[in-house]
PDB file of C-alpha atoms and ligand atoms in Angstrom:
ATOM      1  CA  UNK A   1      92.331  55.962 104.891  1.00 47.00           C
ATOM      2  CA  UNK A   2      95.648  57.810 106.720  1.00 49.00           C
ATOM      3  CA  UNK A   3      95.018  60.613 109.301  1.00 53.00           C
ATOM      4  CA  UNK A   4      98.440  62.200 109.041  1.00 55.00           C
ATOM      5  CA  UNK A   5      97.842  65.657 109.694  1.00 56.00           C
ATOM      6  CA  UNK A   6      99.245  68.269 107.172  1.00 50.00           C
ATOM      7  CA  UNK A   7     102.121  70.397 108.774  1.00 49.00           C
ATOM      8  CA  UNK A   8     101.237  73.594 110.217  1.00 52.00           C
ATOM      9  CA  UNK A   9     102.323  75.622 106.976  1.00 52.00           C
ATOM     10  CA  UNK A  10     102.438  79.589 106.737  1.00 59.00           C
ATOM     11  CA  UNK A  11     100.729  79.853 103.406  1.00 60.00           C
ATOM     12  CA  UNK A  12      99.166  78.017 100.706  1.00 67.00           C
ATOM     13  CA  UNK A  13     100.913  74.978  98.912  1.00 83.00           C
ATOM     14  CA  UNK A  14     102.019  75.447  95.717  1.00 93.00           C
ATOM     15  CA  UNK A  15      99.388  74.041  93.076  1.00 95.00           C
ATOM     16  CA  UNK A  16      99.919  73.316  89.429  1.00 94.00           C
ATOM     17  CA  UNK A  17      98.478  76.896  88.704  1.00 95.00           C
ATOM     18  CA  UNK A  18     101.054  78.331  90.924  1.00 97.00           C
ATOM     19  CA  UNK A  19     102.621  82.143  89.480  1.00 98.00           C
ATOM     20  CA  UNK A  20     106.265  81.697  89.747  1.00 98.00           C
ATOM     21  CA  UNK A  21     108.992  84.908  89.692  1.00 98.00           C
ATOM     22  CA  UNK A  22     112.301  84.993  91.486  1.00 98.00           C
ATOM     23  CA  UNK A  23     115.243  87.429  91.422  1.00 98.00           C
ATOM     24  CA  UNK A  24     118.303  86.722  88.648  1.00 98.00           C
ATOM     25  CA  UNK A  25     121.719  87.853  89.852  1.00 98.00           C
ATOM     26  CA  UNK A  26     125.169  86.735  90.074  1.00 98.00           C
ATOM     27  CA  UNK A  27     125.505  86.318  93.382  1.00 96.00           C
ATOM     28  CA  UNK A  28     122.477  85.970  94.236  1.00 96.00           C
ATOM     29  CA  UNK A  29     122.599  84.354  97.778  1.00 94.00           C
ATOM     30  CA  UNK A  30     122.925  87.783  99.422  1.00 92.00           C
ATOM     31  CA  UNK A  31     119.693  88.955  98.263  1.00 94.00           C
ATOM     32  CA  UNK A  32     116.686  89.572 100.432  1.00 95.00           C
ATOM     33  CA  UNK A  33     114.172  89.744  97.727  1.00 97.00           C
ATOM     34  CA  UNK A  34     112.967  85.991  98.255  1.00 97.00           C
ATOM     35  CA  UNK A  35     112.426  86.757 101.895  1.00 96.00           C
ATOM     36  CA  UNK A  36     110.496  90.344 100.991  1.00 97.00           C
ATOM     37  CA  UNK A  37     108.280  88.526  98.385  1.00 98.00           C
ATOM     38  CA  UNK A  38     107.881  85.377 100.208  1.00 97.00           C
ATOM     39  CA  UNK A  39     106.374  87.354 103.310  1.00 97.00           C
ATOM     40  CA  UNK A  40     103.925  89.063 100.930  1.00 98.00           C
ATOM     41  CA  UNK A  41     103.120  85.382  99.158  1.00 97.00           C
ATOM     42  CA  UNK A  42     102.031  84.119 102.722  1.00 95.00           C
ATOM     43  CA  UNK A  43     100.237  87.278 103.838  1.00 96.00           C
ATOM     44  CA  UNK A  44      98.265  87.522 101.019  1.00 96.00           C
ATOM     45  CA  UNK A  45      97.851  83.787 100.755  1.00 95.00           C
ATOM     46  CA  UNK A  46      98.738  83.412  97.317  1.00 96.00           C
ATOM     47  CA  UNK A  47      99.549  80.383  95.226  1.00 96.00           C
ATOM     48  CA  UNK A  48     102.732  81.506  94.123  1.00 97.00           C
ATOM     49  CA  UNK A  49     106.638  81.381  94.227  1.00 98.00           C
ATOM     50  CA  UNK A  50     109.530  83.733  94.358  1.00 98.00           C
ATOM     51  CA  UNK A  51     113.062  82.309  94.045  1.00 98.00           C
ATOM     52  CA  UNK A  52     116.413  82.973  93.761  1.00 98.00           C
ATOM     53  CA  UNK A  53     117.857  82.127  90.297  1.00 98.00           C
ATOM     54  CA  UNK A  54     121.593  82.222  90.268  1.00 98.00           C
ATOM     55  CA  UNK A  55     122.720  83.118  86.641  1.00 98.00           C
ATOM     56  CA  UNK A  56     126.112  83.813  85.210  1.00 98.00           C
ATOM     57  CA  UNK A  57     126.543  86.546  82.828  1.00 98.00           C
ATOM     58  CA  UNK A  58     127.408  84.477  79.839  1.00 98.00           C
ATOM     59  CA  UNK A  59     124.189  82.860  80.161  1.00 98.00           C
ATOM     60  CA  UNK A  60     122.247  85.729  80.892  1.00 98.00           C
ATOM     61  CA  UNK A  61     120.622  86.366  77.711  1.00 98.00           C
ATOM     62  CA  UNK A  62     119.323  82.667  77.449  1.00 98.00           C
ATOM     63  CA  UNK A  63     118.105  82.266  81.111  1.00 98.00           C
ATOM     64  CA  UNK A  64     115.984  85.624  80.386  1.00 98.00           C
ATOM     65  CA  UNK A  65     114.684  84.217  77.090  1.00 98.00           C
ATOM     66  CA  UNK A  66     114.001  80.861  78.807  1.00 98.00           C
ATOM     67  CA  UNK A  67     111.253  82.852  81.314  1.00 98.00           C
ATOM     68  CA  UNK A  68     108.518  82.541  79.196  1.00 98.00           C
ATOM     69  CA  UNK A  69     109.124  78.860  78.288  1.00 98.00           C
ATOM     70  CA  UNK A  70     109.116  78.008  82.006  1.00 98.00           C
ATOM     71  CA  UNK A  71     105.992  79.612  82.461  1.00 98.00           C
ATOM     72  CA  UNK A  72     107.250  82.208  84.690  1.00 98.00           C
ATOM     73  CA  UNK A  73     105.263  85.183  85.282  1.00 98.00           C
ATOM     74  CA  UNK A  74     108.878  87.525  85.466  1.00 98.00           C
ATOM     75  CA  UNK A  75     111.644  88.437  87.449  1.00 98.00           C
ATOM     76  CA  UNK A  76     113.825  91.129  89.060  1.00 98.00           C
ATOM     77  CA  UNK A  77     117.444  91.492  87.777  1.00 98.00           C
ATOM     78  CA  UNK A  78     120.233  92.494  90.529  1.00 97.00           C
ATOM     79  CA  UNK A  79     123.648  92.819  90.329  1.00 95.00           C
ATOM     80  CA  UNK A  80     125.538  92.412  87.656  1.00 96.00           C
ATOM     81  CA  UNK A  81     122.918  92.276  85.204  1.00 97.00           C
ATOM     82  CA  UNK A  82     120.704  95.520  85.204  1.00 97.00           C
ATOM     83  CA  UNK A  83     122.308  97.352  82.361  1.00 97.00           C
ATOM     84  CA  UNK A  84     122.314  94.202  80.036  1.00 98.00           C
ATOM     85  CA  UNK A  85     118.387  93.579  80.865  1.00 98.00           C
ATOM     86  CA  UNK A  86     117.690  96.625  79.278  1.00 98.00           C
ATOM     87  CA  UNK A  87     119.291  95.456  75.901  1.00 98.00           C
ATOM     88  CA  UNK A  88     117.636  92.055  76.079  1.00 98.00           C
ATOM     89  CA  UNK A  89     113.880  92.578  76.637  1.00 98.00           C
ATOM     90  CA  UNK A  90     111.514  93.673  74.179  1.00 98.00           C
ATOM     91  CA  UNK A  91     109.902  96.465  75.497  1.00 98.00           C
ATOM     92  CA  UNK A  92     111.485  99.300  78.234  1.00 98.00           C
ATOM     93  CA  UNK A  93     109.999 101.877  79.873  1.00 96.00           C
ATOM     94  CA  UNK A  94     111.104 105.561  79.675  1.00 95.00           C
ATOM     95  CA  UNK A  95     112.856 105.485  83.457  1.00 95.00           C
ATOM     96  CA  UNK A  96     114.600 102.280  82.593  1.00 98.00           C
ATOM     97  CA  UNK A  97     115.931 103.735  79.232  1.00 97.00           C
ATOM     98  CA  UNK A  98     117.036 106.988  81.058  1.00 97.00           C
ATOM     99  CA  UNK A  99     118.617 105.101  83.828  1.00 97.00           C
ATOM    100  CA  UNK A 100     120.420 102.651  81.534  1.00 97.00           C
ATOM    101  CA  UNK A 101     119.011  99.795  83.510  1.00 97.00           C
ATOM    102  CA  UNK A 102     115.879  97.124  84.014  1.00 98.00           C
ATOM    103  CA  UNK A 103     115.283  95.862  87.626  1.00 98.00           C
ATOM    104  CA  UNK A 104     111.691  94.249  87.068  1.00 98.00           C
ATOM    105  CA  UNK A 105     110.721  92.260  84.026  1.00 98.00           C
ATOM    106  CA  UNK A 106     107.060  91.024  83.314  1.00 98.00           C
ATOM    107  CA  UNK A 107     106.359  88.561  81.091  1.00 98.00           C
ATOM    108  CA  UNK A 108     103.458  89.458  78.715  1.00 98.00           C
ATOM    109  CA  UNK A 109     100.874  87.053  77.422  1.00 97.00           C
ATOM    110  CA  UNK A 110     102.796  86.688  74.200  1.00 98.00           C
ATOM    111  CA  UNK A 111     105.864  85.571  75.854  1.00 98.00           C
ATOM    112  CA  UNK A 112     107.832  89.015  75.209  1.00 98.00           C
ATOM    113  CA  UNK A 113     109.603  90.671  77.933  1.00 98.00           C
ATOM    114  CA  UNK A 114     108.462  94.216  79.389  1.00 98.00           C
ATOM    115  CA  UNK A 115     111.201  95.537  81.291  1.00 98.00           C
ATOM    116  CA  UNK A 116     110.917  98.662  83.895  1.00 98.00           C
ATOM    117  CA  UNK A 117     113.315 100.129  86.613  1.00 98.00           C
ATOM    118  CA  UNK A 118     111.720 100.371  90.103  1.00 98.00           C
ATOM    119  CA  UNK A 119     114.761 101.849  91.710  1.00 98.00           C
ATOM    120  CA  UNK A 120     113.529 105.418  91.474  1.00 98.00           C
ATOM    121  CA  UNK A 121     110.193 104.493  92.657  1.00 98.00           C
ATOM    122  CA  UNK A 122     111.542 102.729  95.655  1.00 98.00           C
ATOM    123  CA  UNK A 123     113.460 105.966  96.856  1.00 98.00           C
ATOM    124  CA  UNK A 124     110.684 108.323  96.317  1.00 98.00           C
ATOM    125  CA  UNK A 125     107.972 106.143  98.011  1.00 98.00           C
ATOM    126  CA  UNK A 126     110.757 105.919 100.820  1.00 98.00           C
ATOM    127  CA  UNK A 127     111.012 109.680 101.423  1.00 98.00           C
ATOM    128  CA  UNK A 128     107.663 110.091 101.217  1.00 97.00           C
ATOM    129  CA  UNK A 129     107.137 107.501 103.887  1.00 97.00           C
ATOM    130  CA  UNK A 130     109.829 108.425 106.197  1.00 97.00           C
ATOM    131  CA  UNK A 131     110.186 112.266 105.493  1.00 98.00           C
ATOM    132  CA  UNK A 132     106.506 113.414 104.467  1.00 97.00           C
ATOM    133  CA  UNK A 133     107.115 117.125 104.706  1.00 97.00           C
ATOM    134  CA  UNK A 134     109.741 117.192 102.156  1.00 98.00           C
ATOM    135  CA  UNK A 135     109.015 117.437  98.391  1.00 97.00           C
ATOM    136  CA  UNK A 136     111.803 117.705  95.503  1.00 97.00           C
ATOM    137  CA  UNK A 137     110.557 120.769  94.390  1.00 97.00           C
ATOM    138  CA  UNK A 138     111.851 121.988  98.304  1.00 97.00           C
ATOM    139  CA  UNK A 139     115.376 122.892  97.069  1.00 98.00           C
ATOM    140  CA  UNK A 140     119.135 121.081  96.016  1.00 98.00           C
ATOM    141  CA  UNK A 141     119.271 117.639  95.988  1.00 98.00           C
ATOM    142  CA  UNK A 142     122.913 116.411  96.613  1.00 99.00           C
ATOM    143  CA  UNK A 143     123.810 112.899  95.725  1.00 98.00           C
ATOM    144  CA  UNK A 144     126.994 111.225  96.783  1.00 98.00           C
ATOM    145  CA  UNK A 145     128.197 108.615  94.016  1.00 98.00           C
ATOM    146  CA  UNK A 146     127.061 108.261  90.478  1.00 98.00           C
ATOM    147  CA  UNK A 147     126.949 104.536  89.974  1.00 96.00           C
ATOM    148  CA  UNK A 148     123.318 102.869  88.950  1.00 95.00           C
ATOM    149  CA  UNK A 149     121.393 103.764  92.175  1.00 97.00           C
ATOM    150  CA  UNK A 150     122.938 107.602  91.452  1.00 98.00           C
ATOM    151  CA  UNK A 151     121.035 107.634  88.161  1.00 98.00           C
ATOM    152  CA  UNK A 152     117.752 105.970  89.716  1.00 98.00           C
ATOM    153  CA  UNK A 153     117.487 108.727  92.101  1.00 98.00           C
ATOM    154  CA  UNK A 154     118.528 111.267  89.874  1.00 98.00           C
ATOM    155  CA  UNK A 155     116.181 110.205  87.158  1.00 98.00           C
ATOM    156  CA  UNK A 156     112.930 110.156  90.138  1.00 98.00           C
ATOM    157  CA  UNK A 157     114.144 113.443  91.464  1.00 98.00           C
ATOM    158  CA  UNK A 158     113.866 115.506  88.200  1.00 98.00           C
ATOM    159  CA  UNK A 159     110.825 113.572  87.462  1.00 97.00           C
ATOM    160  CA  UNK A 160     109.618 114.957  90.580  1.00 97.00           C
ATOM    161  CA  UNK A 161     110.496 118.574  89.705  1.00 98.00           C
ATOM    162  CA  UNK A 162     113.956 119.143  91.674  1.00 98.00           C
ATOM    163  CA  UNK A 163     115.470 122.520  90.729  1.00 98.00           C
ATOM    164  CA  UNK A 164     118.926 121.247  91.002  1.00 98.00           C
ATOM    165  CA  UNK A 165     121.012 118.257  91.469  1.00 98.00           C
ATOM    166  CA  UNK A 166     124.625 117.976  92.603  1.00 98.00           C
ATOM    167  CA  UNK A 167     126.650 115.073  91.907  1.00 98.00           C
ATOM    168  CA  UNK A 168     129.497 114.386  94.143  1.00 98.00           C
ATOM    169  CA  UNK A 169     132.089 111.448  93.104  1.00 98.00           C
ATOM    170  CA  UNK A 170     135.256 110.367  93.585  1.00 98.00           C
ATOM    171  CA  UNK A 171     135.829 109.814  90.121  1.00 97.00           C
ATOM    172  CA  UNK A 172     134.401 112.567  88.204  1.00 96.00           C
ATOM    173  CA  UNK A 173     134.614 111.173  85.144  1.00 97.00           C
ATOM    174  CA  UNK A 174     131.353 108.470  86.003  1.00 97.00           C
ATOM    175  CA  UNK A 175     129.871 112.079  87.356  1.00 98.00           C
ATOM    176  CA  UNK A 176     129.964 113.851  84.300  1.00 98.00           C
ATOM    177  CA  UNK A 177     128.589 110.723  82.111  1.00 97.00           C
ATOM    178  CA  UNK A 178     125.680 110.807  84.274  1.00 98.00           C
ATOM    179  CA  UNK A 179     124.975 114.313  84.208  1.00 98.00           C
ATOM    180  CA  UNK A 180     125.376 113.854  80.056  1.00 97.00           C
ATOM    181  CA  UNK A 181     123.601 110.760  80.101  1.00 96.00           C
ATOM    182  CA  UNK A 182     120.650 112.117  81.996  1.00 97.00           C
ATOM    183  CA  UNK A 183     120.435 115.909  80.965  1.00 97.00           C
ATOM    184  CA  UNK A 184     119.202 117.954  83.680  1.00 98.00           C
ATOM    185  CA  UNK A 185     119.982 120.629  86.366  1.00 98.00           C
ATOM    186  CA  UNK A 186     123.397 119.029  87.440  1.00 98.00           C
ATOM    187  CA  UNK A 187     126.206 119.932  89.116  1.00 98.00           C
ATOM    188  CA  UNK A 188     129.191 118.249  89.477  1.00 98.00           C
ATOM    189  CA  UNK A 189     131.725 118.368  92.455  1.00 98.00           C
ATOM    190  CA  UNK A 190     134.880 116.563  93.056  1.00 97.00           C
ATOM    191  CA  UNK A 191     135.008 114.524  96.060  1.00 98.00           C
ATOM    192  CA  UNK A 192     137.191 116.908  97.721  1.00 98.00           C
ATOM    193  CA  UNK A 193     134.584 119.487  97.484  1.00 97.00           C
ATOM    194  CA  UNK A 194     132.033 117.320  99.255  1.00 98.00           C
ATOM    195  CA  UNK A 195     131.497 119.226 102.263  1.00 98.00           C
ATOM    196  CA  UNK A 196     130.832 122.586 100.289  1.00 98.00           C
ATOM    197  CA  UNK A 197     128.013 121.051  98.034  1.00 98.00           C
ATOM    198  CA  UNK A 198     125.981 121.124 101.046  1.00 98.00           C
ATOM    199  CA  UNK A 199     125.144 124.576 101.239  1.00 98.00           C
ATOM    200  CA  UNK A 200     121.381 125.246 101.035  1.00 98.00           C
ATOM    201  CA  UNK A 201     120.621 121.856 100.296  1.00 98.00           C
ATOM    202  CA  UNK A 202     117.100 120.593 100.698  1.00 98.00           C
ATOM    203  CA  UNK A 203     118.216 116.402 100.438  1.00 98.00           C
ATOM    204  CA  UNK A 204     121.409 114.667 101.025  1.00 98.00           C
ATOM    205  CA  UNK A 205     121.380 110.862  99.584  1.00 98.00           C
ATOM    206  CA  UNK A 206     124.529 108.774  99.867  1.00 98.00           C
ATOM    207  CA  UNK A 207     124.454 106.209  97.078  1.00 98.00           C
ATOM    208  CA  UNK A 208     128.189 105.360  97.605  1.00 97.00           C
ATOM    209  CA  UNK A 209     129.091 102.093  99.540  1.00 96.00           C
ATOM    210  CA  UNK A 210     131.102 104.334 102.286  1.00 97.00           C
ATOM    211  CA  UNK A 211     129.715 103.111 105.640  1.00 96.00           C
ATOM    212  CA  UNK A 212     128.398 100.060 104.745  1.00 95.00           C
ATOM    213  CA  UNK A 213     129.267  96.704 107.284  1.00 94.00           C
ATOM    214  CA  UNK A 214     132.880  95.962 106.180  1.00 95.00           C
ATOM    215  CA  UNK A 215     133.426  99.041 103.447  1.00 96.00           C
ATOM    216  CA  UNK A 216     135.292 102.158 104.735  1.00 97.00           C
ATOM    217  CA  UNK A 217     133.226 104.867 106.633  1.00 96.00           C
ATOM    218  CA  UNK A 218     131.907 107.901 104.497  1.00 97.00           C
ATOM    219  CA  UNK A 219     133.836 110.955 106.341  1.00 97.00           C
ATOM    220  CA  UNK A 220     131.667 114.233 105.606  1.00 98.00           C
ATOM    221  CA  UNK A 221     131.467 117.509 107.503  1.00 98.00           C
ATOM    222  CA  UNK A 222     127.656 118.641 107.466  1.00 98.00           C
ATOM    223  CA  UNK A 223     128.530 121.836 108.982  1.00 98.00           C
ATOM    224  CA  UNK A 224     126.920 123.399 105.795  1.00 98.00           C
ATOM    225  CA  UNK A 225     123.908 121.372 105.631  1.00 98.00           C
ATOM    226  CA  UNK A 226     120.694 123.273 106.771  1.00 98.00           C
ATOM    227  CA  UNK A 227     119.051 121.351 109.357  1.00 98.00           C
ATOM    228  CA  UNK A 228     116.056 121.299 107.119  1.00 97.00           C
ATOM    229  CA  UNK A 229     117.740 119.127 104.662  1.00 98.00           C
ATOM    230  CA  UNK A 230     116.446 115.544 104.573  1.00 98.00           C
ATOM    231  CA  UNK A 231     119.462 113.104 104.938  1.00 98.00           C
ATOM    232  CA  UNK A 232     118.862 109.358 103.457  1.00 98.00           C
ATOM    233  CA  UNK A 233     121.462 106.850 103.098  1.00 98.00           C
ATOM    234  CA  UNK A 234     120.434 103.786 100.828  1.00 95.00           C
ATOM    235  CA  UNK A 235     122.860 101.502 102.917  1.00 93.00           C
ATOM    236  CA  UNK A 236     120.825  99.661 104.915  1.00 92.00           C
ATOM    237  CA  UNK A 237     123.277  97.459 106.950  1.00 92.00           C
ATOM    238  CA  UNK A 238     123.554  98.808 109.131  1.00 95.00           C
ATOM    239  CA  UNK A 239     120.432 100.611 109.264  1.00 95.00           C
ATOM    240  CA  UNK A 240     121.832 103.442 111.247  1.00 96.00           C
ATOM    241  CA  UNK A 241     124.914 104.519 109.390  1.00 97.00           C
ATOM    242  CA  UNK A 242     127.037 106.810 110.822  1.00 97.00           C
ATOM    243  CA  UNK A 243     125.923 109.411 108.330  1.00 98.00           C
ATOM    244  CA  UNK A 244     122.326 108.792 109.884  1.00 98.00           C
ATOM    245  CA  UNK A 245     123.559 109.092 113.464  1.00 98.00           C
ATOM    246  CA  UNK A 246     125.479 112.161 112.724  1.00 98.00           C
ATOM    247  CA  UNK A 247     122.692 114.272 110.711  1.00 98.00           C
ATOM    248  CA  UNK A 248     120.193 112.954 113.451  1.00 98.00           C
ATOM    249  CA  UNK A 249     122.200 114.422 116.152  1.00 98.00           C
ATOM    250  CA  UNK A 250     121.906 117.950 114.648  1.00 98.00           C
ATOM    251  CA  UNK A 251     118.354 117.731 114.216  1.00 98.00           C
ATOM    252  CA  UNK A 252     118.250 116.858 110.491  1.00 98.00           C
ATOM    253  CA  UNK A 253     115.152 114.451 109.352  1.00 98.00           C
ATOM    254  CA  UNK A 254     116.607 111.066 108.537  1.00 98.00           C
ATOM    255  CA  UNK A 255     115.325 108.445 106.182  1.00 98.00           C
ATOM    256  CA  UNK A 256     117.138 104.673 106.578  1.00 97.00           C
ATOM    257  CA  UNK A 257     117.744 102.967 103.227  1.00 96.00           C
ATOM    258  CA  UNK A 258     115.840  99.586 103.613  1.00 97.00           C
ATOM    259  CA  UNK A 259     112.245 101.596 102.712  1.00 97.00           C
ATOM    260  CA  UNK A 260     113.910 101.617  99.002  1.00 98.00           C
ATOM    261  CA  UNK A 261     114.782  97.820  98.793  1.00 97.00           C
ATOM    262  CA  UNK A 262     111.005  97.290 100.276  1.00 98.00           C
ATOM    263  CA  UNK A 263     109.218  99.865  98.154  1.00 98.00           C
ATOM    264  CA  UNK A 264     111.062  98.814  94.824  1.00 98.00           C
ATOM    265  CA  UNK A 265     109.357  95.457  95.256  1.00 98.00           C
ATOM    266  CA  UNK A 266     105.586  96.449  95.002  1.00 98.00           C
ATOM    267  CA  UNK A 267     105.209  97.214  91.106  1.00 98.00           C
ATOM    268  CA  UNK A 268     106.853  93.191  90.519  1.00 98.00           C
ATOM    269  CA  UNK A 269     105.100  91.958  92.948  1.00 98.00           C
ATOM    270  CA  UNK A 270     101.701  93.700  91.995  1.00 98.00           C
ATOM    271  CA  UNK A 271     102.214  92.861  87.962  1.00 98.00           C
ATOM    272  CA  UNK A 272     103.356  88.884  88.971  1.00 98.00           C
ATOM    273  CA  UNK A 273     100.865  87.792  91.642  1.00 98.00           C
ATOM    274  CA  UNK A 274      98.029  90.374  91.457  1.00 98.00           C
ATOM    275  CA  UNK A 275      97.933  92.330  94.672  1.00 98.00           C
ATOM    276  CA  UNK A 276      99.450  95.871  95.282  1.00 98.00           C
ATOM    277  CA  UNK A 277     101.267  94.737  98.393  1.00 98.00           C
ATOM    278  CA  UNK A 278     101.758  97.149 101.539  1.00 98.00           C
ATOM    279  CA  UNK A 279     105.176  97.877 103.140  1.00 98.00           C
ATOM    280  CA  UNK A 280     104.597  97.242 106.943  1.00 97.00           C
ATOM    281  CA  UNK A 281     106.833  97.710 110.087  1.00 96.00           C
ATOM    282  CA  UNK A 282     106.398  94.185 110.265  1.00 97.00           C
ATOM    283  CA  UNK A 283     107.902  93.680 107.012  1.00 97.00           C
ATOM    284  CA  UNK A 284     110.574  96.287 108.106  1.00 96.00           C
ATOM    285  CA  UNK A 285     111.310  93.651 111.204  1.00 96.00           C
ATOM    286  CA  UNK A 286     111.016  89.970 109.235  1.00 96.00           C
ATOM    287  CA  UNK A 287     113.736  91.662 106.143  1.00 95.00           C
ATOM    288  CA  UNK A 288     115.480  92.888 108.657  1.00 91.00           C
ATOM    289  CA  UNK A 289     115.914  89.345 110.774  1.00 89.00           C
ATOM    290  CA  UNK A 290     118.424  88.497 108.225  1.00 68.00           C
ATOM    291  CA  UNK A 291     120.242  91.902 107.625  1.00 48.00           C
ATOM    292  CA  UNK A 292     123.706  91.526 108.610  1.00 45.00           C
TER     293      UNK A 292
HETATM  294  P1  LIG B   1     125.542 100.936  92.501  1.00 86.07           P
HETATM  295  O1  LIG B   1     125.653 100.845  90.803  1.00 86.07           O
HETATM  296  O2  LIG B   1     125.107  99.980  93.201  1.00 86.07           O
HETATM  297  O3  LIG B   1     125.146 102.383  93.101  1.00 86.07           O
HETATM  298  P2  LIG B   1     128.582 101.409  92.424  1.00 86.07           P
HETATM  299  O4  LIG B   1     128.349 101.368  90.756  1.00 86.07           O
HETATM  300  O5  LIG B   1     129.515 100.523  92.519  1.00 86.07           O
HETATM  301  O6  LIG B   1     127.374 100.817  93.006  1.00 86.07           O
HETATM  302  O7  LIG B   1     128.868 102.843  93.010  1.00 86.07           O
HETATM  303  C1  LIG B   1     129.359 102.916  93.810  1.00 86.07           C
HETATM  304  C2  LIG B   1     129.610 104.622  94.454  1.00 86.07           C
HETATM  305  O8  LIG B   1     130.316 104.091  95.383  1.00 86.07           O
HETATM  306  C3  LIG B   1     130.322 105.097  93.216  1.00 86.07           C
HETATM  307  O9  LIG B   1     129.751 106.404  93.245  1.00 86.07           O
HETATM  308  C4  LIG B   1     131.758 105.122  93.854  1.00 86.07           C
HETATM  309  O10 LIG B   1     132.643 105.803  93.488  1.00 86.07           O
HETATM  310  P3  LIG B   1     133.805 106.112  92.129  1.00 86.07           P
HETATM  311  O11 LIG B   1     132.392 106.008  90.696  1.00 86.07           O
HETATM  312  O12 LIG B   1     134.637 106.877  92.014  1.00 86.07           O
HETATM  313  O13 LIG B   1     134.148 104.382  91.747  1.00 86.07           O
HETATM  314  C5  LIG B   1     131.475 105.025  95.198  1.00 86.07           C
HETATM  315  N1  LIG B   1     132.879 104.702  96.136  1.00 86.07           N
HETATM  316  C6  LIG B   1     132.764 103.441  96.161  1.00 86.07           C
HETATM  317  N2  LIG B   1     134.167 103.324  97.205  1.00 86.07           N
HETATM  318  C7  LIG B   1     134.646 105.157  97.456  1.00 86.07           C
HETATM  319  C8  LIG B   1     135.402 105.743  98.242  1.00 86.07           C
HETATM  320  N3  LIG B   1     136.544 104.817  99.123  1.00 86.07           N
HETATM  321  N4  LIG B   1     135.696 106.682  98.108  1.00 86.07           N
HETATM  322  C9  LIG B   1     134.669 107.574  97.699  1.00 86.07           C
HETATM  323  N5  LIG B   1     133.176 107.092  96.858  1.00 86.07           N
HETATM  324  C10 LIG B   1     133.473 105.761  96.650  1.00 86.07           C
END
């Protein structure tokens, strides 16, 4: 008889019945999702794992189709596969179709794939938590950028009842395409007119890469933005961007971008592991420990 003690572990060992999910991307090594889901798995004592799945574009369809064959409960999909995922899944929800991208896949009991997009949900839940006095109906929203994140946020704001969305983008074709694809009370502004787009706005969101560590600064005069307007940057590295610091200084309520990442993960976790997880200050700290 051995009296070797089991090592002190932060959670249960995997069993033959473990539920498995992961994040598919290329590259995927920078993703914080394994740490985020891993924290919840440990917190809730779940017999499961969430792993990084590095998959190149050429192999993406085959990899997705392999999920049910390997017994996966599902997966998150990240850059650069979110648009491709919408084409591969067997069913998609209306948000995913309007956004044009899938970030969460659930394997159904018959092995088919359900695709959804929780980025807009994550955005709204983050604002609800960080700026409880704000509501989409409060007034026009200004979105800087017209990429995938801007699309998800625009759909969520429209569904929430925002009266007007002003899309400000360097490449106006992309902003016009977004407005055409999604449809709604959009106004498109050129990048040079970004300061004038802020008049009487109730929300300003930066979805561009400007202000991110290693990227150029976001240069934006906030003078015309009402001080009641909520300012949100989906960049979370650094956590307090220059935009948020400038907005805070003039008295605007500010919400950082980390919460969007944390909240968008909730629906997938609940579907794969059967527990509705909670975003807590401890989780924020834990995920930030690796934030560069
Ligand atoms: P995501 O899909 O994650 O939202 P993306 O598609 O790469 O990311 O979009 C990045 C956004 O940052 C775009 O709106 C981009 O503007 P363009 O559509 O003109 O490319 C914006 N962006 C990046 N660098 C920029 C810069 N130097 N000045 C202004 N906008 C910039």
